[in-house]
XYZ file of C-alpha atoms in Angstrom:
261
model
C 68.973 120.613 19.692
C 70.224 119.168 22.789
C 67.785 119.645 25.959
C 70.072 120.634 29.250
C 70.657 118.263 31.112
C 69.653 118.730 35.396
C 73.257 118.590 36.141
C 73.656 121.822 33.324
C 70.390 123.693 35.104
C 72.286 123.367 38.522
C 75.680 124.197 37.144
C 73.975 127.973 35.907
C 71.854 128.425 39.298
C 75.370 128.157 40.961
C 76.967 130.562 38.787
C 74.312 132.805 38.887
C 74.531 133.129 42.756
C 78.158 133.439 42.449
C 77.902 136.590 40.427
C 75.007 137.725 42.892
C 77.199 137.309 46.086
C 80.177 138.782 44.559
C 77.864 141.692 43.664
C 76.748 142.181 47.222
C 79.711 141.284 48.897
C 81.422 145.061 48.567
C 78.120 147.103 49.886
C 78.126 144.494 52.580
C 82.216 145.389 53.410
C 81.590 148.911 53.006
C 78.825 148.772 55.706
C 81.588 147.776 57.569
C 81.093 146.760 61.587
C 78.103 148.569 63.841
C 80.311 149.797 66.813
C 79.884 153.418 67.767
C 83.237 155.759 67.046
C 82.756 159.354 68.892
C 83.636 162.202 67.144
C 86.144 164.657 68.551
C 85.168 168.249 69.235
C 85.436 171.442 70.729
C 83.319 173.804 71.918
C 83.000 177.205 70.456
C 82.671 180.019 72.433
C 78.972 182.042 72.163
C 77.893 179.270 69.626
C 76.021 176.203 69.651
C 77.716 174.384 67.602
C 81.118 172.689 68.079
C 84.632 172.267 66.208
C 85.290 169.069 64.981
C 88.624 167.821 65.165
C 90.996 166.834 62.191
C 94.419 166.462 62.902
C 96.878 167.732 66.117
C 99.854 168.906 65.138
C 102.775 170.685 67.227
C 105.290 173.050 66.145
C 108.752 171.895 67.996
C 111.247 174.411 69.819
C 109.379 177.689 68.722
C 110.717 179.816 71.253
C 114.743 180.493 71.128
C 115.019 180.024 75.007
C 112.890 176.674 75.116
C 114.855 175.871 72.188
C 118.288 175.977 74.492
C 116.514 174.605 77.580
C 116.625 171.160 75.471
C 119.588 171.269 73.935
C 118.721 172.646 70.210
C 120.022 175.576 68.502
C 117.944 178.895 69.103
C 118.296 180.355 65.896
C 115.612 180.745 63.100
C 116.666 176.620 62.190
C 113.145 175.157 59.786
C 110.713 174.138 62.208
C 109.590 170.492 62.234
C 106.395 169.330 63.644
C 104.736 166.298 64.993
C 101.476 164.921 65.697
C 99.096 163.622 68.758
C 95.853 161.448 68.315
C 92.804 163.344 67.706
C 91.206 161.522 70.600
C 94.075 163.153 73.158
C 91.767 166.071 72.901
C 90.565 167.248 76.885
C 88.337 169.811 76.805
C 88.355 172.079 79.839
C 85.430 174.826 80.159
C 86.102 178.061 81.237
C 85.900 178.854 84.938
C 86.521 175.015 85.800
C 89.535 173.304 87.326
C 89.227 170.220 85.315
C 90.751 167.122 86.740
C 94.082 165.598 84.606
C 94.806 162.072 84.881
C 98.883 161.328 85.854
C 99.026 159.001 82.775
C 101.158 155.865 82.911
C 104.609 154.664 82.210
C 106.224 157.924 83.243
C 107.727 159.203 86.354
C 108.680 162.949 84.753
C 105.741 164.768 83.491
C 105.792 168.102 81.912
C 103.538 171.028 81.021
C 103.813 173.023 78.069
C 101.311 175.974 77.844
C 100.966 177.144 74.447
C 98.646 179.307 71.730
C 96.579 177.162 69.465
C 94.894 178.242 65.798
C 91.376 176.290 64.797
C 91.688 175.944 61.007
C 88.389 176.725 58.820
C 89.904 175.533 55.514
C 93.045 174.958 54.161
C 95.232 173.541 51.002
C 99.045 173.150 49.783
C 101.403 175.054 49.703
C 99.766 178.365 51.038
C 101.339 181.778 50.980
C 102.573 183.144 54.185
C 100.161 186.335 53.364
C 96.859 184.529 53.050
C 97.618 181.826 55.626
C 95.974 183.899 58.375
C 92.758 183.611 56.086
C 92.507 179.876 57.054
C 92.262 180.141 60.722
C 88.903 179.978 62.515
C 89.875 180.950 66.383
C 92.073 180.797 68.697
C 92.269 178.402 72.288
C 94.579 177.952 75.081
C 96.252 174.515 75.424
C 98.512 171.920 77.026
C 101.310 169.833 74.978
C 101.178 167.149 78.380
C 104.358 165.668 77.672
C 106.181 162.299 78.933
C 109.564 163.469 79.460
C 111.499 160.306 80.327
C 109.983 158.515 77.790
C 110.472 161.148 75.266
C 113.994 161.683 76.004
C 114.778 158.107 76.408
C 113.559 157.538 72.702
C 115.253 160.423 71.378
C 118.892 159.346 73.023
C 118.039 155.944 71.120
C 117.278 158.047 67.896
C 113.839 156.295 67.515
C 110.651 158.149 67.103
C 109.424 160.028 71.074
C 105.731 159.190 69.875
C 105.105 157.990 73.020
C 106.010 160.649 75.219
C 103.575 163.135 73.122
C 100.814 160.985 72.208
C 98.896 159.699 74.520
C 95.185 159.756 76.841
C 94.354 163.497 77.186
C 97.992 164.755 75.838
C 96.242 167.561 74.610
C 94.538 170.077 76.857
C 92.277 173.023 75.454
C 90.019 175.198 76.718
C 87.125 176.135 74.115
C 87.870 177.529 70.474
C 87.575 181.592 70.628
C 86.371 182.748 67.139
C 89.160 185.022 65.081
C 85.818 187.449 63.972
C 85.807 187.973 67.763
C 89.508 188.290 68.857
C 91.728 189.278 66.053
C 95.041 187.409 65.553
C 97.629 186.491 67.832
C 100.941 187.710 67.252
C 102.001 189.369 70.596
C 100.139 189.079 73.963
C 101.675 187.432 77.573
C 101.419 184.054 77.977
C 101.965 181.681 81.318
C 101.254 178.879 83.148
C 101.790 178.782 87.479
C 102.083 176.491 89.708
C 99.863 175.945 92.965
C 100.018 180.206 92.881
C 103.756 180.173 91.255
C 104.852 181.302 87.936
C 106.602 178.773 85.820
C 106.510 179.791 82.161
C 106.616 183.360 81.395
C 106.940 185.329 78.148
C 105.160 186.769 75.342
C 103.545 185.045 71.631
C 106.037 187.915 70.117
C 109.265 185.866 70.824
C 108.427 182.844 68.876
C 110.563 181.955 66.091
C 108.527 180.954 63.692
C 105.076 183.032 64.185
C 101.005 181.217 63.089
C 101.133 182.395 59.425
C 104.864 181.071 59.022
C 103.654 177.542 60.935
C 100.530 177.278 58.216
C 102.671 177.882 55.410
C 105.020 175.224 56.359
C 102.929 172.528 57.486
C 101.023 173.212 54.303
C 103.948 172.265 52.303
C 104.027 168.751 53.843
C 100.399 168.134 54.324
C 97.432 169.059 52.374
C 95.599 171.301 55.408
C 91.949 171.179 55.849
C 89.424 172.296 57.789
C 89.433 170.783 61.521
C 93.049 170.665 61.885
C 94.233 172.545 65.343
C 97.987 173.917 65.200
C 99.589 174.127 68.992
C 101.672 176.424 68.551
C 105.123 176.065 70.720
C 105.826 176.630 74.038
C 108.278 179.232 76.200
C 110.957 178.470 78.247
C 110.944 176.722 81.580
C 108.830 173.549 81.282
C 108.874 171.544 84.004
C 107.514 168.137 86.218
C 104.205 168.148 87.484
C 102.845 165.432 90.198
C 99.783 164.549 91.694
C 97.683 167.031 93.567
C 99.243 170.012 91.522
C 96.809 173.094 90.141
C 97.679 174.597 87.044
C 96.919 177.535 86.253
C 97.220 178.746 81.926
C 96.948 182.140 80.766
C 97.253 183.824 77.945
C 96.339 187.823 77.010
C 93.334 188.312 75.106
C 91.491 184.721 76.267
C 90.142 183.068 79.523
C 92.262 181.479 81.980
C 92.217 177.441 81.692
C 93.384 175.018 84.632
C 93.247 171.670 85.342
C 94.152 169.424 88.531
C 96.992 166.762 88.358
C 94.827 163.602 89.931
């Protein structure tokens, strides 16, 4: 028998650490890199411990007389939906006046004052009948919305991402538990101002109400707990500039505002 030769003893030392890199090469990737990545949350009202945030999505045109204001047809048309970044999130306690940044790139910005449901679970293709089940609570928001940018995209029939999604797009006071405040299917909402009413009407008029919005996302997306739903606005949107006070309200939950700065 043939003894190995040095040149065969290095050969199998360098194989051998080949098969021990290649081992430890995919726990290495999955550490992945150490930079810190906040998570996104809200706080609960009368508990210590906060929602985290899943997904954002908005319900388009869910009020018939919003839905003419911007050119769409008011009747009961499906409702389509879009997205913002989880990190839009601004969280405004009650009782404060929480200043807004005026973002960039836009010289027409809106408000849009609007109901939103806190999701606690969720799934495919849910039943209008048991969506209700899946909601946690219930917060006041703010679809902040780019309006020259988002028309300019949509007259150019490319996506309006960009006048929705941006740094602190969406506004919300704190997360009002369901256990607490029952579900919101009627009730006055509104937003003034500097002291004058703007938006003005009631959760009853919109078209598509928050069981009907859960069972349709859920047929496009797989719904899970931490997903918010803002819910649509009314009628009468309109610019806001710098030095405004807004003031939200909405039957049934605190007031919210926030300062344009």
């Amino acid at each position: 028998m043939t003894s190995p030769t040095r040149r065969d003893l290095l050969a199998t030392a360098a194989a051998a650490a080949a098969v021990s890199m290649a081992e430890v090469a995919p726990a290495a990737a999955q550490a992945g890199p150490k930079f810190p990545v906040p998570m996104v949350t809200i706080p609960i009202v009368g508990e210590s411990q906060v929602f985290q945030v899943r997904r954002i999505y908005c319900i388009g045109r869910n009020y018939a007389a919003h839905a003419i204001e911007r050119g769409s047809d008011p009747n009961r048309e499906p409702p389509f939906f879009f997205q913002k970044p989880t990190d839009a999130i601004q969280n405004v306690a009650v009782g404060e006046v929480a200043d807004h940044p005026y973002p960039s790139l836009t010289k027409n910005y809106h408000h849009e004052v609007e109901l939103v449901a806190a999701l606690k679970s969720g799934g495919t293709n849910i039943p209008v009948d048991k969506a209700l089940d899946h909601v946690y609570g219930y917060a006041l928001g703010l679809d902040m919305t780019r309006r020259d940018l988002q028309n300019g995209m949509a007259a150019e029939k490319k996506p309006w991402e960009i006048g929705k999604s941006f740094d602190h797009a969406a506004v919300i006071g704190p997360i009002h538990p369901a256990s607490k405040t029952g579900h919101f299917d009627k009730g006055a909402i509104s937003l003034a101002i500097n002291g004058t009413v703007k938006q003005n009407s009631d959760l009853s008029k919109m078209i598509w109400n928050v069981a009907e919005q859960i069972a349709k996302l859920s047929e496009a997306f797989e719904l899970k707990a931490g997903d918010i739903i803002y819910s649509g606005t009314p009628e009468n949107v309109g610019p806001v500039v710098k030095g405004d006070v807004l003031l939200c309200k909405l039957e049934g939950l605190p007031d919210m505002s926030i300062r344009i700065v």
